[in-house]
Amino acid sequence: MLHYSIDGAGLGKLLNTRQIKRMVASYVGENKEFARQYLSGELEVELVPQGTLAEKIRAGGAGIPAFYTHTGIGTLVETGGIPIKYAKDGDVEIFSEPHCTGVFNGKRYVMEQSISGDFALVKAWKADELGNLVFRASANNFNAPMATAGKVTIVEAEEIVPVGELKPGQIHIPGIHVHRIIKSEKNEKKIEKLTVRQDQASETSLPAAMQKRIRIIKRAAREFKDGMYANLGIGMPMLASNYIDPNITVYLQSENGVLGLGPFPTRSEVDPDLINAGKETVTVLQGGSFFSSDVSFGMIRGSRIDMSVLGGMEVSQTGDLANWIVPGKMVKGMGGAVDLVSASGTRVVVTMDHCSKDGSPKILKRCTLPLTGVECVNRIITDMCVFDVVPGKGLLLRELASGCSVDQVRATTGCEFTVASDVAETY
C-alpha cells in the first residue's frame, strides 16, 4: 500500500508528475492535489466502498472472479452514475456502470468483480529470507490482502531476518505469495493526523460551534451500552468516545483493522503504526487486537458490530443517509460508511447539525445528495433534538435539546414528523 492521501508522499509523488491515469479507491483523504485533479478531469477515480475494495482484492488473490454483497444496494454503487471522470467544463465524461444483482434468501445483493494486479507493492515490518511477512499493529490493513493479489509481489521490509527467526504462528502472509524483498533504506513514517490526548478545557471557554458539537457528542455517548461492540465514524462521532460512561465497557472497532481502541496517546505514546480509520494516532486497550482490512469488514458485513455512529450531510424521513459526496464540489469518498450502514442488525446512529450553515434543513422528505444507504438510519441526534426513524411511519421526535421547542424543530426540519407523548428537554 502507498500513501495517496499525503501530498508529496507515496502515490502523491506520481500524482504530481501526472503518472496516474486511474485510481480505484474508497477514500481520497486530505490530498488536495488528488481532489483537484479528479474534479478538473485530469484523473479518473473509481470510488468503491472500502469493505468492498478489501474483498475485491482478497477475492482476486484467491482466484475468485466475482462475489455478491449487500453493500451499496439502492445507491449509485448498484445503479451506476458515480462520476469517474470529469470534463474540463465540469460535466461528467465517464460514469460508473450499473451492477448486476441477485436475490439470495429473499434479499438483494450486488455482484462485484475482483481485482488483481500485475504488481503488488507492500510494506512489511519484518520479512524472512523465504518471504514470510509480519505486519506491525494497524499497518496490517490492506497490506495483507494486497500481498496475495499481484502476479508479482514486491515487499519493502523494515527488517529482513534469517529463516527460523519468525515463528510460524507470527506470520501474517506466507512466502508463497512474495517474489521480491527490498530492505528499507530509511524507515521514516509520515503521520497524517498527529492526535494526542489533551487536558479537557472548560467547555464554557470553547467557541460556540464547538460547544454545539459537544452537546451532540455527549448525547451520542449515552447510546453506548455495557459490552457493546461499536464503530465510530470520522470526526464528531469519534469524539463521543471521550464521554463514554466510565462504569461500562465498550469495545470500539476501526475499519482499518483494530478492535479495542483506547484513548488518544500522549506525545510519548505516539506510534505511527497505530492509527484509526481517520488516520489519527490512537492507543489500544488490554485485550485489543489487530487484523487486516478484509477481516475487519467481514466483522462489519457479518453483523458483529452492535452499533455504528456516523456523521451525516442529509437524512430523509424514512432513514436514507447521504454523507460522502457533493457532486462536482466536494469528494472525500465513501470510506467504510456504505459497508457499515448495509449490515443487517447493526444499529445506525447519525450525529449532525440540524441545519446547514445557510440555515437550510438537513433532515428532509427525500435526500438530494447521492445516498450512502437506503432506510438504514435508526436514530438522528442533532444540536436541537433526537429523532427515531420508525419503519413504515417516518420520524418520531423523542427528545429536545436544552432551550429548544417543538415549534423550533418544526420550523427547521424539512419534513413532517410525529411527537412522542413524553418528549422533553434531556440534554
Coordinates of C-alpha atoms in Angstrom, one line a residue:
M1 CA 0.0 0.0 0.0
L2 CA 1.2 3.5 -0.7
H3 CA 0.2 6.8 0.8
Y4 CA -2.1 8.5 -1.7
S5 CA -3.7 10.8 0.9
I6 CA -0.5 12.7 1.9
D7 CA 0.8 15.4 -0.5
G8 CA 4.2 14.5 -1.9
A9 CA 4.5 11.0 -0.4
G10 CA 3.8 7.6 -1.9
L11 CA 1.4 7.9 -4.8
G12 CA 1.4 11.7 -4.1
K13 CA 4.7 11.8 -6.0
L14 CA 3.2 10.0 -9.0
L15 CA 0.2 12.3 -8.9
N16 CA 2.5 15.4 -9.0
T17 CA 4.2 14.1 -12.1
R18 CA 0.9 13.1 -13.8
Q19 CA 1.8 9.4 -13.9
I20 CA -1.5 8.0 -12.7
K21 CA -4.4 7.7 -15.2
R22 CA -7.0 6.0 -12.9
M23 CA -7.3 5.3 -9.2
V24 CA -9.5 2.7 -7.6
A25 CA -10.0 3.9 -4.1
S26 CA -12.5 4.3 -1.3
Y27 CA -11.3 7.5 0.4
V28 CA -9.4 10.4 -1.0
G29 CA -8.4 11.8 2.4
E30 CA -6.9 15.3 2.7
N31 CA -4.8 15.2 -0.5
K32 CA -5.7 18.5 -2.2
E33 CA -3.9 17.7 -5.4
F34 CA -5.7 14.3 -5.7
A35 CA -9.1 16.1 -5.3
R36 CA -8.1 18.9 -7.7
Q37 CA -7.0 16.5 -10.4
Y38 CA -10.2 14.5 -10.1
L39 CA -12.6 17.4 -10.1
S40 CA -10.7 19.1 -13.0
G41 CA -10.8 15.9 -15.2
E42 CA -7.1 15.2 -15.1
L43 CA -7.5 12.0 -13.1
E44 CA -10.0 9.2 -13.3
V45 CA -11.2 7.9 -9.9
E46 CA -13.3 4.8 -9.4
L47 CA -14.8 5.2 -5.9
V48 CA -15.6 1.9 -4.2
P49 CA -16.9 1.2 -0.6
Q50 CA -13.9 0.3 1.5
G51 CA -15.0 -3.1 2.6
T52 CA -15.9 -4.0 -1.0
L53 CA -12.5 -2.8 -2.1
A54 CA -10.8 -5.0 0.5
E55 CA -12.9 -8.0 -0.5
K56 CA -12.3 -7.4 -4.2
I57 CA -8.6 -7.6 -3.5
R58 CA -8.9 -10.6 -1.3
A59 CA -11.0 -12.4 -3.8
G60 CA -8.6 -11.5 -6.6
G61 CA -5.8 -13.1 -4.7
A62 CA -7.9 -16.2 -4.0
G63 CA -8.8 -16.8 -7.7
I64 CA -12.4 -15.8 -7.2
P65 CA -13.6 -13.7 -10.2
A66 CA -16.6 -12.1 -8.5
F67 CA -18.8 -12.2 -5.4
Y68 CA -22.1 -10.8 -4.1
T69 CA -22.5 -8.3 -1.3
H70 CA -25.4 -6.3 0.1
T71 CA -23.2 -3.2 0.4
G72 CA -24.5 -0.4 -1.8
I73 CA -27.9 -1.8 -2.6
G74 CA -30.2 1.1 -3.6
T75 CA -27.4 3.6 -4.1
L76 CA -25.3 4.7 -7.0
V77 CA -23.0 1.7 -6.3
E78 CA -25.8 -0.5 -7.6
T79 CA -27.4 1.7 -10.2
G80 CA -24.3 3.3 -11.6
G81 CA -23.7 7.0 -12.0
I82 CA -20.8 7.8 -9.7
P83 CA -18.5 10.2 -11.6
I84 CA -15.3 8.6 -12.7
K85 CA -14.0 11.3 -15.0
Y86 CA -15.0 15.0 -15.2
A87 CA -14.6 17.1 -18.3
K88 CA -12.7 20.4 -18.0
D89 CA -16.1 22.3 -18.1
G90 CA -17.3 20.4 -15.0
D91 CA -19.6 18.0 -16.8
V92 CA -19.1 14.2 -16.2
E93 CA -17.5 12.3 -19.1
I94 CA -17.5 8.8 -17.5
F95 CA -19.9 7.4 -15.0
S96 CA -19.7 4.1 -13.2
E97 CA -21.7 1.3 -14.8
P98 CA -24.7 -0.4 -13.2
H99 CA -24.0 -3.6 -11.3
C100 CA -25.6 -7.0 -11.8
T101 CA -27.8 -8.0 -8.9
G102 CA -29.0 -11.3 -7.4
V103 CA -31.5 -12.4 -4.8
F104 CA -30.5 -14.8 -2.1
N105 CA -32.9 -15.9 0.7
G106 CA -35.2 -13.0 -0.3
K107 CA -32.5 -10.3 0.0
R108 CA -30.9 -8.4 -2.9
Y109 CA -27.2 -8.2 -3.5
V110 CA -24.9 -6.6 -6.0
M111 CA -22.2 -8.5 -7.8
E112 CA -18.7 -7.1 -7.6
Q113 CA -15.8 -8.2 -9.7
S114 CA -12.5 -9.0 -8.0
I115 CA -9.2 -7.1 -8.5
S116 CA -5.7 -8.4 -9.1
G117 CA -2.7 -6.7 -10.5
D118 CA 0.5 -7.2 -12.4
F119 CA 2.4 -5.9 -9.4
A120 CA 1.6 -5.6 -5.7
L121 CA 3.7 -3.2 -3.7
V122 CA 3.6 -4.0 0.0
K123 CA 5.2 -2.6 3.2
A124 CA 6.1 -5.1 6.0
W125 CA 7.6 -4.8 9.4
K126 CA 9.6 -8.0 9.1
A127 CA 10.3 -10.5 6.3
D128 CA 12.5 -13.6 6.4
E129 CA 14.6 -14.8 3.5
L130 CA 11.7 -17.1 2.4
G131 CA 9.4 -14.1 2.0
N132 CA 7.2 -14.8 5.1
L133 CA 5.8 -11.4 6.3
V134 CA 4.8 -9.9 9.6
F135 CA 3.0 -6.6 9.8
R136 CA 3.0 -4.4 12.9
A137 CA -0.1 -3.1 14.6
S138 CA -2.6 -1.4 12.3
A139 CA -0.1 -1.4 9.4
N140 CA -1.6 -4.8 8.5
N141 CA -4.7 -3.1 6.9
F142 CA -4.7 -3.5 3.2
N143 CA -1.1 -4.9 3.1
A144 CA -2.2 -8.5 3.8
P145 CA -4.8 -8.9 1.1
M146 CA -2.8 -6.8 -1.4
A147 CA 0.2 -9.2 -0.9
T148 CA -1.8 -12.0 -2.3
A149 CA -3.3 -10.2 -5.3
G150 CA -0.4 -9.4 -7.5
K151 CA 1.2 -11.6 -10.2
V152 CA 4.5 -10.2 -8.8
T153 CA 4.5 -9.1 -5.1
I154 CA 7.3 -6.8 -4.1
V155 CA 7.8 -6.2 -0.4
E156 CA 9.7 -3.4 1.3
A157 CA 10.6 -4.6 4.7
E158 CA 11.9 -2.7 7.6
E159 CA 13.9 -5.7 8.7
I160 CA 15.0 -8.9 6.8
V161 CA 15.7 -11.8 9.2
P162 CA 17.1 -15.3 8.8
V163 CA 14.7 -18.2 8.2
G164 CA 13.5 -19.6 11.5
E165 CA 13.5 -16.3 13.4
L166 CA 9.8 -15.7 12.6
K167 CA 7.8 -18.3 14.5
P168 CA 5.0 -20.0 12.4
G169 CA 2.3 -18.5 14.5
Q170 CA 3.6 -15.0 14.0
I171 CA 3.5 -15.0 10.2
H172 CA 0.7 -13.0 8.6
I173 CA 1.5 -13.7 4.9
P174 CA 3.4 -16.9 3.9
G175 CA 6.3 -16.5 1.5
I176 CA 4.5 -18.4 -1.3
H177 CA 2.9 -15.0 -2.3
V178 CA 6.1 -13.0 -2.3
H179 CA 8.5 -12.6 -5.2
R180 CA 10.9 -9.9 -4.2
I181 CA 12.0 -8.3 -0.9
I182 CA 13.8 -5.0 -0.6
K183 CA 15.1 -3.7 2.7
S184 CA 14.0 -0.2 3.6
E185 CA 16.8 2.3 3.4
K186 CA 15.1 4.6 5.9
N187 CA 12.0 3.9 8.0
E188 CA 10.6 7.4 8.3
K189 CA 6.8 7.1 8.7
K190 CA 4.6 10.1 8.0
I191 CA 1.7 10.7 10.3
E192 CA -1.2 12.3 8.5
K193 CA -3.1 13.4 11.7
L194 CA -1.0 13.5 14.8
T195 CA -3.6 13.5 17.5
V196 CA -2.6 13.5 21.2
R197 CA -4.5 13.4 24.5
Q198 CA -5.1 16.9 25.9
D199 CA -6.4 18.2 29.2
Q200 CA -10.1 18.9 28.9
A201 CA -10.6 22.6 28.6
S202 CA -13.5 24.3 30.3
E203 CA -16.4 23.8 27.9
T204 CA -17.7 27.2 28.6
S205 CA -14.5 28.7 27.2
L206 CA -14.7 26.9 23.9
P207 CA -16.1 28.6 20.7
A208 CA -19.9 28.4 20.3
A209 CA -19.6 26.0 17.3
M210 CA -17.5 23.5 19.4
Q211 CA -19.9 23.8 22.3
K212 CA -22.7 22.8 19.9
R213 CA -20.7 19.8 18.8
I214 CA -20.1 18.8 22.3
R215 CA -23.8 18.9 23.1
I216 CA -24.4 16.4 20.2
I217 CA -21.4 14.3 21.2
K218 CA -22.4 14.0 24.9
R219 CA -25.9 12.9 23.9
A220 CA -24.5 10.4 21.4
A221 CA -22.3 8.9 24.2
R222 CA -25.5 7.9 26.0
E223 CA -26.2 5.4 23.2
F224 CA -23.4 3.1 24.4
K225 CA -24.3 0.0 26.4
D226 CA -22.1 -2.2 28.5
G227 CA -20.4 -4.9 26.5
M228 CA -21.3 -3.3 23.1
Y229 CA -19.1 -3.5 20.0
A230 CA -19.3 -0.2 18.2
N231 CA -17.8 1.6 15.3
L232 CA -17.4 5.4 15.3
G233 CA -17.1 7.4 12.1
I234 CA -14.6 10.1 11.4
G235 CA -15.0 13.5 13.0
M236 CA -17.7 14.2 15.5
P237 CA -18.7 10.5 16.1
M238 CA -15.2 9.6 17.1
L239 CA -15.2 12.3 19.8
A240 CA -18.1 10.5 21.5
S241 CA -15.6 8.0 22.9
N242 CA -14.4 10.8 25.2
Y243 CA -17.7 10.7 27.1
I244 CA -18.4 7.0 27.5
D245 CA -19.7 6.2 31.0
P246 CA -16.7 5.0 33.0
N247 CA -18.9 2.4 34.6
I248 CA -19.4 0.5 31.3
T249 CA -17.1 -1.3 28.9
V250 CA -17.4 -0.6 25.1
Y251 CA -15.3 -2.3 22.5
L252 CA -14.5 0.2 19.7
Q253 CA -13.7 -1.2 16.3
S254 CA -11.9 0.6 13.5
E255 CA -12.3 -0.4 9.9
N256 CA -8.5 -0.4 9.2
G257 CA -8.1 -3.4 11.5
V258 CA -8.3 -2.6 15.2
L259 CA -10.6 -3.9 17.9
G260 CA -10.3 -2.4 21.3
L261 CA -9.4 1.3 20.5
G262 CA -8.2 3.2 23.5
P263 CA -7.9 7.0 24.1
F264 CA -5.7 9.2 22.0
P265 CA -2.0 8.8 23.0
T266 CA 0.2 11.2 25.0
R267 CA 3.1 12.6 22.9
S268 CA 5.4 9.9 24.3
E269 CA 3.0 7.1 23.3
V270 CA 2.6 8.2 19.7
D271 CA 3.2 5.2 17.3
P272 CA 3.0 5.8 13.6
D273 CA 1.9 2.2 13.1
L274 CA -1.1 2.7 15.3
I275 CA -3.8 4.8 13.7
N276 CA -7.6 4.6 13.4
A277 CA -9.6 4.8 10.1
G278 CA -9.5 8.6 10.2
K279 CA -5.7 8.5 10.2
E280 CA -5.5 9.7 13.8
T281 CA -2.9 8.3 16.2
V282 CA -4.5 6.1 18.9
T283 CA -3.8 3.6 21.6
V284 CA -5.2 0.1 22.1
L285 CA -6.7 -1.3 25.4
Q286 CA -5.6 -4.5 27.0
G287 CA -7.3 -7.4 25.2
G288 CA -7.3 -5.4 21.9
S289 CA -6.3 -7.0 18.6
F290 CA -5.1 -6.2 15.1
F291 CA -6.1 -7.7 11.8
S292 CA -6.3 -7.0 8.1
S293 CA -9.0 -4.8 6.4
D294 CA -10.7 -7.7 4.7
V295 CA -11.1 -9.4 8.1
S296 CA -12.3 -6.1 9.6
F297 CA -15.1 -5.7 7.1
G298 CA -16.0 -9.3 7.4
M299 CA -16.9 -8.4 11.0
I300 CA -19.0 -5.5 9.7
R301 CA -20.8 -7.4 6.9
G302 CA -21.3 -10.3 9.3
S303 CA -23.3 -8.0 11.7
R304 CA -20.8 -8.4 14.5
I305 CA -20.9 -4.7 15.2
D306 CA -23.8 -3.7 17.5
M307 CA -23.8 0.0 16.7
S308 CA -22.3 2.4 14.2
V309 CA -22.2 6.1 14.8
L310 CA -21.8 8.2 11.7
G311 CA -21.9 11.8 10.6
G312 CA -24.4 13.0 8.0
M313 CA -24.9 15.6 5.4
E314 CA -28.6 14.7 4.9
V315 CA -31.1 12.2 6.3
S316 CA -34.5 11.5 4.9
Q317 CA -37.7 10.9 6.9
T318 CA -37.5 7.2 6.0
G319 CA -33.9 6.9 7.2
D320 CA -32.0 7.3 4.0
L321 CA -28.5 8.7 4.6
A322 CA -26.2 10.8 2.4
N323 CA -22.8 11.6 3.8
W324 CA -20.0 11.1 1.3
I325 CA -20.1 13.4 -1.7
V326 CA -21.3 16.7 -3.1
P327 CA -21.0 16.1 -6.9
G328 CA -18.6 18.4 -8.6
K329 CA -17.7 20.2 -5.4
M330 CA -16.6 18.0 -2.5
V331 CA -15.3 14.5 -2.7
K332 CA -13.8 12.5 0.2
G333 CA -15.0 9.1 -0.9
M334 CA -17.4 6.9 0.9
G335 CA -14.8 5.1 3.0
G336 CA -16.4 2.3 5.1
A337 CA -19.7 4.1 5.6
V338 CA -21.6 2.3 2.8
D339 CA -20.5 -1.1 4.3
L340 CA -21.4 0.0 7.8
V341 CA -25.0 1.0 7.0
S342 CA -25.6 -2.1 4.9
A343 CA -25.0 -4.6 7.7
S344 CA -28.3 -6.0 8.9
G345 CA -28.7 -6.0 12.7
T346 CA -26.3 -3.1 13.2
R347 CA -27.9 0.0 14.8
V348 CA -27.1 3.2 12.9
V349 CA -27.0 6.5 14.8
V350 CA -26.3 9.7 12.9
T351 CA -24.9 12.8 14.6
M352 CA -25.1 16.1 12.7
D353 CA -26.0 19.7 12.8
H354 CA -29.7 20.2 12.4
C355 CA -29.2 22.8 9.7
S356 CA -26.6 23.7 7.1
K357 CA -24.5 26.9 7.5
D358 CA -27.0 28.8 5.4
G359 CA -29.9 27.7 7.7
S360 CA -31.4 25.1 5.3
P361 CA -32.6 21.9 6.8
K362 CA -30.5 18.7 6.6
I363 CA -33.4 16.4 7.6
L364 CA -35.6 16.2 4.6
K365 CA -38.5 14.4 3.0
R366 CA -36.0 13.0 0.4
C367 CA -32.3 13.3 0.3
T368 CA -30.9 15.4 -2.6
L369 CA -27.4 14.1 -2.4
P370 CA -26.2 10.6 -3.5
L371 CA -27.1 8.1 -0.9
T372 CA -24.8 6.2 1.4
G373 CA -27.6 3.8 2.4
V374 CA -31.4 3.3 2.0
E375 CA -33.7 3.2 5.1
C376 CA -30.6 2.4 7.2
V377 CA -30.7 5.1 10.0
N378 CA -32.3 4.2 13.3
R379 CA -31.7 7.4 15.3
I380 CA -30.7 11.0 14.4
I381 CA -29.0 13.2 17.1
T382 CA -28.7 16.9 16.3
D383 CA -27.9 20.1 18.3
M384 CA -31.7 20.6 18.6
C385 CA -33.3 17.2 19.1
V386 CA -33.3 13.4 18.8
F387 CA -35.4 11.7 16.2
D388 CA -36.2 8.0 15.9
V389 CA -36.9 6.5 12.4
V390 CA -39.9 4.3 12.8
P391 CA -40.1 1.8 9.9
G392 CA -43.2 2.4 7.7
K393 CA -44.2 5.6 9.6
G394 CA -41.4 8.1 9.4
L395 CA -39.8 10.3 12.1
L396 CA -40.7 10.4 15.8
L397 CA -39.4 13.3 17.9
R398 CA -38.1 11.7 21.0
E399 CA -36.1 14.3 22.9
L400 CA -35.3 18.0 22.8
A401 CA -32.0 19.8 23.5
S402 CA -32.0 22.4 26.2
G403 CA -33.7 25.6 25.1
C404 CA -35.3 24.1 22.0
S405 CA -39.1 23.8 21.5
V406 CA -41.2 21.5 19.3
D407 CA -42.1 24.6 17.2
Q408 CA -38.5 25.5 16.6
V409 CA -37.8 21.9 15.5
R410 CA -40.7 22.0 13.1
A411 CA -39.5 25.3 11.6
T412 CA -36.1 23.9 10.9
T413 CA -36.9 20.4 9.7
G414 CA -37.7 19.7 6.0
C415 CA -40.3 17.0 6.5
E416 CA -43.3 16.1 8.7
F417 CA -42.8 14.2 11.9
T418 CA -44.8 13.0 14.9
V419 CA -44.1 13.9 18.5
A420 CA -43.7 11.4 21.3
S421 CA -46.1 12.0 24.2
D422 CA -43.3 12.2 26.7
V423 CA -40.9 14.4 24.7
A424 CA -38.8 16.7 26.9
E425 CA -35.5 18.5 27.2
T426 CA -33.0 15.8 28.0
Y427 CA -29.6 17.2 27.0

